[in-house]
Every structure is written in structure tokens, then in C-alpha cells.
CSV table of C-alpha atoms in Angstrom, one decimal:
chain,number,residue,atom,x,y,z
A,1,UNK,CA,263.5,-100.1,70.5
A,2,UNK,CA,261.9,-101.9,73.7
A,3,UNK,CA,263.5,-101.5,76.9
A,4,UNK,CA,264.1,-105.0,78.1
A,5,UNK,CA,263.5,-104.2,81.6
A,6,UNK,CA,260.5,-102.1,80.8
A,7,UNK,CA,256.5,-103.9,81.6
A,8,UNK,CA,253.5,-101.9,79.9
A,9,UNK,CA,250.7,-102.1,81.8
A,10,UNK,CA,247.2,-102.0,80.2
A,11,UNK,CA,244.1,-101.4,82.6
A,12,UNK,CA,240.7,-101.5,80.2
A,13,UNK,CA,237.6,-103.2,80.9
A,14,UNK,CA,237.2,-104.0,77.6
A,15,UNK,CA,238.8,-107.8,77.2
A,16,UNK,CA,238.8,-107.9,73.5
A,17,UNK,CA,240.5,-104.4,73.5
A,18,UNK,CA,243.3,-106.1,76.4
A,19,UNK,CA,244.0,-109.1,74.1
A,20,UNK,CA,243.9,-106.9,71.1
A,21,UNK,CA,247.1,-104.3,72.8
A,22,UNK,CA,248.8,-107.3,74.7
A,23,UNK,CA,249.1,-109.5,71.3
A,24,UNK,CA,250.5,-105.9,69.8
A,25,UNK,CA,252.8,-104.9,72.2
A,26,UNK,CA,254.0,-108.3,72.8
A,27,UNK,CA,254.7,-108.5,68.9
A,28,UNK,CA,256.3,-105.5,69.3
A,29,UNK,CA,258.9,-106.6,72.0
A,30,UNK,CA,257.3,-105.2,75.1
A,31,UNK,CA,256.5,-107.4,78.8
A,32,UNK,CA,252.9,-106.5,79.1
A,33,UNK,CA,250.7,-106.8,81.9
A,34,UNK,CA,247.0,-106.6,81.4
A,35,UNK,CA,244.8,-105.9,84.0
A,36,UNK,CA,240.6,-105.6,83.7
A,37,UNK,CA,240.1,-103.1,86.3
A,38,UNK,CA,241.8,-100.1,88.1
A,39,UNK,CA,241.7,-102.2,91.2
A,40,UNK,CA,243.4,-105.5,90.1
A,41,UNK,CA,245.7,-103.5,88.8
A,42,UNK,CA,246.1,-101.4,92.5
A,43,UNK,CA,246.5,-105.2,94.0
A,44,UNK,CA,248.9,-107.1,91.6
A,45,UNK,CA,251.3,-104.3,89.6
A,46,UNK,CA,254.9,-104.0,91.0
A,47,UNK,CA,255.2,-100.1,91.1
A,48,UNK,CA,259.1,-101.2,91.1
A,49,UNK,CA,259.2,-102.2,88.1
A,50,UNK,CA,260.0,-100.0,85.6
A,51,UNK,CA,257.8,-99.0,82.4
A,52,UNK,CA,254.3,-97.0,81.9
A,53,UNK,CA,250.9,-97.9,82.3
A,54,UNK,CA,248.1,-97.4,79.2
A,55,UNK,CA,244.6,-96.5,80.8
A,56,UNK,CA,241.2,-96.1,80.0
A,57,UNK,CA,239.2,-93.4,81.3
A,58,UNK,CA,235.7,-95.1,81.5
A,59,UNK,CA,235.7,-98.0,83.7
A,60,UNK,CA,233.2,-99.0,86.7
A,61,UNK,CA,234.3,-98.7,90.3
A,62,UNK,CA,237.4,-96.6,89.7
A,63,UNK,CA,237.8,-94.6,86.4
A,64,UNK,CA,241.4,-94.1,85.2
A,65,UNK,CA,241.3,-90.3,86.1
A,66,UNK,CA,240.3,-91.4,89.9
A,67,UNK,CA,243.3,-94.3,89.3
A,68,UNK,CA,245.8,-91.0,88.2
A,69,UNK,CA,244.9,-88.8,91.2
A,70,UNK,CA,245.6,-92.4,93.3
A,71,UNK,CA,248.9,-93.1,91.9
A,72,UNK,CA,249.9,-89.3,91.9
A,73,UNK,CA,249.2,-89.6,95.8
A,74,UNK,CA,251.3,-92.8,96.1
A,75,UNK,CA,254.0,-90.8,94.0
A,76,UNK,CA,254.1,-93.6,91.5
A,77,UNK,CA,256.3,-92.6,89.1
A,78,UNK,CA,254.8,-94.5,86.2
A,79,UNK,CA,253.9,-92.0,83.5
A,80,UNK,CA,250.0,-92.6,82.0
A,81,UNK,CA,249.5,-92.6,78.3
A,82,UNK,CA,245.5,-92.1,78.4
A,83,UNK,CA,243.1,-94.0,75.3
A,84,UNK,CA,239.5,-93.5,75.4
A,85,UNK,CA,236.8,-93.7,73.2
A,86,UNK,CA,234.2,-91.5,75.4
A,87,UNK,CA,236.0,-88.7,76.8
A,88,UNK,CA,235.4,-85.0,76.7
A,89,UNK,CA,238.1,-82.0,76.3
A,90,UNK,CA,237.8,-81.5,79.9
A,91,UNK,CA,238.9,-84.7,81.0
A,92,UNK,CA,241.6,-84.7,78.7
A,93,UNK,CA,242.7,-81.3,79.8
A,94,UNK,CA,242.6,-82.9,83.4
A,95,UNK,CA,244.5,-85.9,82.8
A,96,UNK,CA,247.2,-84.0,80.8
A,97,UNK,CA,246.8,-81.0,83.6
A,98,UNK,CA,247.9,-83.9,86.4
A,99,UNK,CA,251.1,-85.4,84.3
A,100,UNK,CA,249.7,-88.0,81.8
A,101,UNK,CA,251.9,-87.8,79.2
A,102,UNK,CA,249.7,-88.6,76.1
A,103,UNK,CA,245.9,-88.6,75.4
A,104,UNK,CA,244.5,-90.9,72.4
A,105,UNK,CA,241.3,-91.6,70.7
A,106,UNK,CA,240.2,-95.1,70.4
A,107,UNK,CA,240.8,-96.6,67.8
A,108,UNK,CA,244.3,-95.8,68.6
A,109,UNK,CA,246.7,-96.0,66.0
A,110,UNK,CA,249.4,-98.4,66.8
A,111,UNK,CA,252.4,-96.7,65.5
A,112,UNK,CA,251.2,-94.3,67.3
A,113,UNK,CA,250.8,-96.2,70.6
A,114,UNK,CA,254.0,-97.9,70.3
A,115,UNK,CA,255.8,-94.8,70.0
A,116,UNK,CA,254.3,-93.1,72.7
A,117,UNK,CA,255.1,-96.2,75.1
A,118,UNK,CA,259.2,-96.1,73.8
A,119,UNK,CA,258.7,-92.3,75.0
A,120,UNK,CA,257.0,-93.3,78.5
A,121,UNK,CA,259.5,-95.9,79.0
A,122,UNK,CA,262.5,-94.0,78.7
A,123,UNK,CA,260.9,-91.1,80.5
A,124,UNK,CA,260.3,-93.4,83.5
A,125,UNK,CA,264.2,-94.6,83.2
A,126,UNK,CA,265.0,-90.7,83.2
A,127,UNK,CA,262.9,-90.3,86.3
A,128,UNK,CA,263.6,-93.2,88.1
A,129,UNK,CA,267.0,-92.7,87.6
A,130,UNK,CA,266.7,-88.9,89.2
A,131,UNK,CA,265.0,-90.2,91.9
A,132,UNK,CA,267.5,-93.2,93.0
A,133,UNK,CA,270.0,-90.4,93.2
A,134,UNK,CA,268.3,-88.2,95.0
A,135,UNK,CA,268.0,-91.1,97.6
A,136,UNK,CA,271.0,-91.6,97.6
A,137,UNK,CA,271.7,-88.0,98.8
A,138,UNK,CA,269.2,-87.9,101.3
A,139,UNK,CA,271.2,-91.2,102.5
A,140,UNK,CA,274.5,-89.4,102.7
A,141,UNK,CA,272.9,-86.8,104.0
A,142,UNK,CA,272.2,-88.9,107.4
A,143,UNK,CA,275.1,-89.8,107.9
A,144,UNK,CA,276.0,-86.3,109.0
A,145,UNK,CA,276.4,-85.3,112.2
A,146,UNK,CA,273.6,-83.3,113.8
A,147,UNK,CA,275.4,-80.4,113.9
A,148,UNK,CA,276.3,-80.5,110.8
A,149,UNK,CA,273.5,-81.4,109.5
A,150,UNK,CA,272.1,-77.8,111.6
A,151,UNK,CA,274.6,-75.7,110.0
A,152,UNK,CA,273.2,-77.0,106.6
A,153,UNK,CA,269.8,-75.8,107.0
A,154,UNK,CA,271.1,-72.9,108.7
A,155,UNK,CA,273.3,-71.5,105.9
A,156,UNK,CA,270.7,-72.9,103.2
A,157,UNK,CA,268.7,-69.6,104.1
A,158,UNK,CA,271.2,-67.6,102.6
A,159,UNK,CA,272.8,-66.2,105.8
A,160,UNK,CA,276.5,-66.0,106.9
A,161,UNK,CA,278.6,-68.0,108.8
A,162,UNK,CA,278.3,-65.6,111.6
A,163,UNK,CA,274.8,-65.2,111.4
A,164,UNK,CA,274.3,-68.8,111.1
A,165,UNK,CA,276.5,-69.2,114.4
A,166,UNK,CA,273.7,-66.9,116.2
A,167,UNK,CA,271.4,-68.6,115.2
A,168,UNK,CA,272.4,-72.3,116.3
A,169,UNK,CA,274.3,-70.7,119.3
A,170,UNK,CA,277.6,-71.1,118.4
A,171,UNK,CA,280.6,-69.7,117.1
A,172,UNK,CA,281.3,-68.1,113.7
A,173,UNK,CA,284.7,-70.8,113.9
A,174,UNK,CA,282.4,-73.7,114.6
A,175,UNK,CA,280.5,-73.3,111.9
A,176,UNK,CA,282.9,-72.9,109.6
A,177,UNK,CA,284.1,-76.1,110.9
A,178,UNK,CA,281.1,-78.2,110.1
A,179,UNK,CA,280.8,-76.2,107.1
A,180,UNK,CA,283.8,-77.2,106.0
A,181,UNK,CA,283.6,-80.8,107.1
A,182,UNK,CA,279.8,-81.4,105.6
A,183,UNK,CA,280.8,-80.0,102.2
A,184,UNK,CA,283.8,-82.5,101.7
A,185,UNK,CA,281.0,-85.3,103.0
A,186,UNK,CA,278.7,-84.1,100.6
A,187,UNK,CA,281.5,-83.2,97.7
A,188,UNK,CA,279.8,-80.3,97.4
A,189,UNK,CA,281.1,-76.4,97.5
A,190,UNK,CA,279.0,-73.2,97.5
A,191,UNK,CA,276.4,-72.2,99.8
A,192,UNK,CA,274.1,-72.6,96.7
A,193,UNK,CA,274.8,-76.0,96.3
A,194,UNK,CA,274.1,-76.3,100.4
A,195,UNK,CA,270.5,-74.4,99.4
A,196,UNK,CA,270.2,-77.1,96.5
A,197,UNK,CA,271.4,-80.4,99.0
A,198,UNK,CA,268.8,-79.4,101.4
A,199,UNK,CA,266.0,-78.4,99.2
A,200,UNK,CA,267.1,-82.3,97.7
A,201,UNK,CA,267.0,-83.6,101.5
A,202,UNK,CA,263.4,-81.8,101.9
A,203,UNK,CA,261.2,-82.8,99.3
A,204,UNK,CA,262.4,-86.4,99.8
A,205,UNK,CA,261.8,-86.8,103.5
């Protein structure tokens, strides 16, 4: 069933073959965007909007591997269901080896296009979901003091309070202090879930 917050995006060169997947996925319940070119599509798409995005792999200017590698830099979280008609096994392997989720032959099946978009979709809502909470962690996070914020990454290597109170400079007391006082900020417990909060805070500074 569509998501009715979810927009497919098409980027083809191939007009007839745009008309052809909006008119089907728009039958089929979906918001479709259709875009000509990997760099329209660059200018106009809303990466906040939730959904996936159907690509070619031929197209002049920017081919839709080159567009991948662009939105993988931009960390766009849209997963990429890939159709062509001219590809070889090596750019499949590379689009699949980069996180496209899906690789089809044109003519591509519609059943099976449709339900490789309902799997994108809710993928993306997985994701997107995951990655609005780890924001909101990192958010919390800053609302730490520095200090405690410095016993964190201290104590996230694994070490003791007392070693973690020679290496800030401070006493084993204090940093059970700030230890105690950052976990009930962060609801959290264990000095594994301090390794896990500031892996989190890391990878999403």
C-alpha cells in the first residue's frame, strides 16, 4: 500500500519512458515527480521529503551512477532502485556495491517496480526515522555541560573512573559526579551505552 507521504522520483531522459512510469505509479497511488535529467532533478527535488528515487544509468551530462556517488556525498538518504536498458554486470555490481537497493532491466516489469518502490519507501521511513533520533541525541547531547560532556568521551574508551579523572585532571569523585549526572540527562546507564551515546554523538557531528 502507498505511503501517503512518500514522492517517487523518476530521473530518465527518455520522455515517453517518464510519462509511461508517472501515469503507472500515479495509478498505483504514488506522488511522482519526474525529472528529465540528473541535474533538474539536483535543482528542484526536496531531499526532505520522504520516498525513493528510480534512475537510469545512461543519461548525458551526469549518468545516474555519477548522480549515486553525488547523493551518497550529500548523505541523501533516498534509497535508488536502478532500471536500465544498457548496462553491464559491472555497473550493476557498482550501483548495488554503493547502496542502491534494486537493479532492473528495461522493460521493467511493473509488479515488479511497484513492489520494489513500497520496499524503498518504507525503508526510507525506517531510515529516516533512525536518523531523526539520532539527532535528537546529538541535541541532548549539547545540552551537557562541558565537563560532562569530557567525562563522556573520556570513559567511552573503556577506562575507569579513576583513570578517566587522570586524564581530564580531576578527581576520581568528580567524575563520578558528572558521570552520574550525564547518565540521568541522557537516561542512559552502563559505560557501554556511554561508548554507544558517543559513537551516536560522533558520526553525526
Amino acid at each position: 500500500m502507498p505511503d501517503s507521504l512518500a514522492r517517487v522520483r523518476i530521473v530518465d531522459d527518455d520522455p515517453d519512458m517518464l510519462k509511461s512510469w508517472e501515469f503507472l505509479l500515479s495509478s498505483a497511488g504514488y506522488l511522482v515527480s519526474a525529472y528529465g535529467s540528473a541535474k533538474e532533478f539536483l535543482d528542484n527535488d526536496d531531499p526532505s521529503i520522504p520516498g525513493c528515487l528510480v534512475l537510469d544509468i545512461r543519461m548525458p551530462e551526469i549518468s545516474g551512477l555519477e548522480l549515486q556517488e553525488v547523493l551518497n556525498e550529500e548523505r541523501n538518504p533516498l534509497p535508488i532502485i536502478f532500471c536500465s536498458a544498457h548496462a553491464s554486470i559491472d555497473m550493476c555490481v557498482s550501483a548495488l556495491k554503493h547502496g542502491a537497493i534494486d537493479f532492473m532491466e528495461k522493460p521493467v516489469d511493473a509488479d515488479r517496480l511497484i513492489l520494489a518502490i513500497e520496499n524503498a519507501c518504507a525503508l526510507n521511513r525506517k531510515n529516516s526515522d533512525k536518523v531523526r533520533d539520532r539527532r535528537k541525541i546529538l541535541e541532548k547531547f549539547n545540552t551537557l555541560t562541558t565537563r560532562e560532556q569530557e567525562v563522556a568521551f573520556a570513559l567511552a574508551d573503556g577506562i575507569s573512573n579513576r583513570e578517566a579523572g587522570q586524564k581530564l585532571g580531576i578527581t576520581e569523585k568528580t567524575v563520578q559526579i558528572h558521570r552520574g549526572s550525564l547518565c540521568r540527562k541522557m537516561s542512559i546507564r552502563s559505560q557501554v551505552e556511554i561508548a554507544n551515546l558517543v559513537k551516536i554523538v560522533l558520526e553525526e557531528r
